Coordinates of C-alpha atoms in Angstrom, one line a residue:
X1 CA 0.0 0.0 0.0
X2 CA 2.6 2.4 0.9
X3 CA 4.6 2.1 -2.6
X4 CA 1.2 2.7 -4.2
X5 CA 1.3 5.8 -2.4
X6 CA 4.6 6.8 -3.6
X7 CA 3.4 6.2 -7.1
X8 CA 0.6 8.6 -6.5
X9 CA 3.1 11.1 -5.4
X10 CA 5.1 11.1 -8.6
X11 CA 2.0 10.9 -10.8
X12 CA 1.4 14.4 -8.9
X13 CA 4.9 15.2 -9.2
X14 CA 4.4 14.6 -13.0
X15 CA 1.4 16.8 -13.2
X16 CA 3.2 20.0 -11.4
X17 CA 6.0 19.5 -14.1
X18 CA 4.3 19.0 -16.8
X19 CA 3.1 22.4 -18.2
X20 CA 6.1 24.8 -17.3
X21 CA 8.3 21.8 -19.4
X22 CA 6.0 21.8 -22.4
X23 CA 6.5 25.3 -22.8
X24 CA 9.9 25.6 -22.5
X25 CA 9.9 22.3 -25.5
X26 CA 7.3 24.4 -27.7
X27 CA 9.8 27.6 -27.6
X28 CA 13.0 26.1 -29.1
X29 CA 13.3 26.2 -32.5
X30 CA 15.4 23.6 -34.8
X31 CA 17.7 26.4 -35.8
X32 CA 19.6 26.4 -32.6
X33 CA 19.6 22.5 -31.7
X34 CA 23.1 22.5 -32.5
X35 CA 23.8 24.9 -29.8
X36 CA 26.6 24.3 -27.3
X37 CA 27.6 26.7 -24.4
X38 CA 30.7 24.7 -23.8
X39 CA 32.7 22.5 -25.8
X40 CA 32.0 20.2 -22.5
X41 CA 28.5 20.6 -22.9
X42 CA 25.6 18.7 -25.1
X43 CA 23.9 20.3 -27.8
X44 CA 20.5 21.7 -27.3
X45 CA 19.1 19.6 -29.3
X46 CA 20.0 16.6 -27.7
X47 CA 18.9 18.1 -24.2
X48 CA 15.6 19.2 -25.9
X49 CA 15.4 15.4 -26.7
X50 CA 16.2 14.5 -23.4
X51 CA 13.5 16.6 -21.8
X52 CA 11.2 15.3 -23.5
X53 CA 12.0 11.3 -23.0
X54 CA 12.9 11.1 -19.6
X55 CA 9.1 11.0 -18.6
X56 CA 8.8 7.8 -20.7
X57 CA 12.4 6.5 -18.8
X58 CA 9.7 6.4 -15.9
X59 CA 7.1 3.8 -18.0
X60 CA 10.1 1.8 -19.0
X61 CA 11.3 1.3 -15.8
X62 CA 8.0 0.7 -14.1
X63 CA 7.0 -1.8 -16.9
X64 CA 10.1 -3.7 -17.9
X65 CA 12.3 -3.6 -14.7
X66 CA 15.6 -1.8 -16.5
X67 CA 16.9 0.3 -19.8
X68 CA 19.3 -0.1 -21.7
X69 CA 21.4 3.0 -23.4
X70 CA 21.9 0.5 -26.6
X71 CA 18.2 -0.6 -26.6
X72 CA 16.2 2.1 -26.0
X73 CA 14.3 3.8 -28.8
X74 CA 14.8 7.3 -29.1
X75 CA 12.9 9.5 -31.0
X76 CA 14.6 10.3 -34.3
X77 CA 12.7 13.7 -35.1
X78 CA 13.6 17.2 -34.5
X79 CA 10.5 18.9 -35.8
X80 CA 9.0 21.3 -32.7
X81 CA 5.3 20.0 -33.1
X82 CA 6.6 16.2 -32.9
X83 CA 8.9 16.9 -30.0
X84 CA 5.9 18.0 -28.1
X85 CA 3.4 15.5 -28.7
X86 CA 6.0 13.1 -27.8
X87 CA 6.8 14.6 -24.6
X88 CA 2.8 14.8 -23.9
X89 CA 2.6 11.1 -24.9
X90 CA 6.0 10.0 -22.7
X91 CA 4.3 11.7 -19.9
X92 CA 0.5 10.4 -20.3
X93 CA 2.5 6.9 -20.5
X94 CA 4.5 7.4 -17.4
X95 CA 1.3 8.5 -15.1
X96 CA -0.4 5.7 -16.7
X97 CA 2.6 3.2 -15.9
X98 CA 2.7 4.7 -12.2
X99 CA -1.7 4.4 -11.9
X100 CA -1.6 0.9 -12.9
X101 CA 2.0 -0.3 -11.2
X102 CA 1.4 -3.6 -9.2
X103 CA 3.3 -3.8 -5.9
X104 CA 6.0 -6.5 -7.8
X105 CA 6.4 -3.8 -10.3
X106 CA 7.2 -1.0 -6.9
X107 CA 9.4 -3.1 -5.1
X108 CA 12.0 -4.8 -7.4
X109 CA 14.9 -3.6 -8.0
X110 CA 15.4 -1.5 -11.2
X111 CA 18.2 -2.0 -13.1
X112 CA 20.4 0.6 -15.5
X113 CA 22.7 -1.3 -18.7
X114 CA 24.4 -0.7 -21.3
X115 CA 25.0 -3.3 -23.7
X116 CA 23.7 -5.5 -21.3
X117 CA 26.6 -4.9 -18.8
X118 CA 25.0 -3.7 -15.1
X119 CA 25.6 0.1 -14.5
X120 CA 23.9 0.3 -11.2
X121 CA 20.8 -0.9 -9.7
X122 CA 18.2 0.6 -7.1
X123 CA 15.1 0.1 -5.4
X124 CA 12.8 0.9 -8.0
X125 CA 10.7 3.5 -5.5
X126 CA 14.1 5.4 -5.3
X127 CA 14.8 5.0 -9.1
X128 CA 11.4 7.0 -10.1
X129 CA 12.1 9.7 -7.6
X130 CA 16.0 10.2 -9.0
X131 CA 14.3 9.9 -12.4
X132 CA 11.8 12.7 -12.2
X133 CA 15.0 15.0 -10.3
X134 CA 16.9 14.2 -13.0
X135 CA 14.3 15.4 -15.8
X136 CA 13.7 18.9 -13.5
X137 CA 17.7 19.0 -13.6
X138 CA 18.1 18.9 -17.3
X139 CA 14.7 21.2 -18.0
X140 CA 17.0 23.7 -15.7
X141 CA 20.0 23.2 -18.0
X142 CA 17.8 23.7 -20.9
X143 CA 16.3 27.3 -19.2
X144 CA 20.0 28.4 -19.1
X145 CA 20.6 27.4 -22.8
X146 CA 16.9 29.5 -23.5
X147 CA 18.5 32.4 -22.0
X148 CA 21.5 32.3 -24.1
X149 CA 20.0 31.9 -27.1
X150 CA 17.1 35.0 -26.9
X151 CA 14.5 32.3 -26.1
X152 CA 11.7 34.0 -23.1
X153 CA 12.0 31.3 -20.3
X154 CA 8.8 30.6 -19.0
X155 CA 7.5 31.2 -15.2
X156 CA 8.5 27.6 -14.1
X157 CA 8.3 27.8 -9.9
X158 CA 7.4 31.6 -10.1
X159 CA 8.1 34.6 -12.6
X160 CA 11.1 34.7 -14.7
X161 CA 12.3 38.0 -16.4
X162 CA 10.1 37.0 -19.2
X163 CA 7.2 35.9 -17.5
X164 CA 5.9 37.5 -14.9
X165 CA 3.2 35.0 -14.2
X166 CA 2.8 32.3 -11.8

């Protein structure tokens, strides 16, 4: 019972994120996915892509126990429109994952490969909740890379200097 309370939580947690991300998705052009602040750094496209696909990271795990970097289907795509209907479908498909989540599904252990070899493995309550920091993290990193490329942020937790609404 208590797991299906956590799962609850993040389909709540999911909610609260879920519009200020979509805006920030449906403001970057294609022109400036090759974008990089930093020789260090990944290009905006690729962390436009991310931010979109991390809410289905949170269906994968939930239904198959594990992903794989090699395995998992990305989205090929760089069109705006498509980028947000698949983030609005990853996300749909995560709350849904989460609402109908069995108790085996909550409590084993999830598991993070590449090419099959074991990167690390968690309790998958504690996966989902690292999962949904991680995709407020990178929507972060991708306000930053708004900024520096004349893009209005959106109010995410309250105004921003281009929108002053909550």
């Amino acid at each position: 019972m208590e797991n299906k309370l956590f799962a609850t939580a993040y389909i709540q947690e999911l909610e609260a994120e879920y519009t200020s991300t979509r805006k920030c998705l449906e403001r970057i052009p294609e022109t400036v996915y090759n974008f990089k602040p930093h020789p260090k750094s990944m290009e905006m496209g690729y962390l436009t892509l991310l931010v979109a696909e991390i809410p289905l990271w949170v269906a994968v795990m939930v239904e198959e126990g594990e992903i794989d970097f090699v395995t998992f289907k990305h989205m090929e795509t760089r069109e705006r429109e498509a980028v947000v209907r698949h983030f609005d479908e990853n996300v749909e498909r995560a709350k849904a994952a989460l609402q109908n989540a069995t108790e085996e599904n909550l409590t084993k252990e999830f598991k993070l490969k590449n090419n099959g070899e074991l990167l690390y493995a968690q309790p998958m309550i504690a996966a989902i909740g690292s999962t949904i920091n991680h995709w407020v993290h990178h929507r972060g990193q991708l306000t930053v890379y708004m900024r520096l490329n004349d893009i209005a942020v959106p109010s995410i937790y309250g105004p921003s200097a281009d929108d002053k609404g909550f």
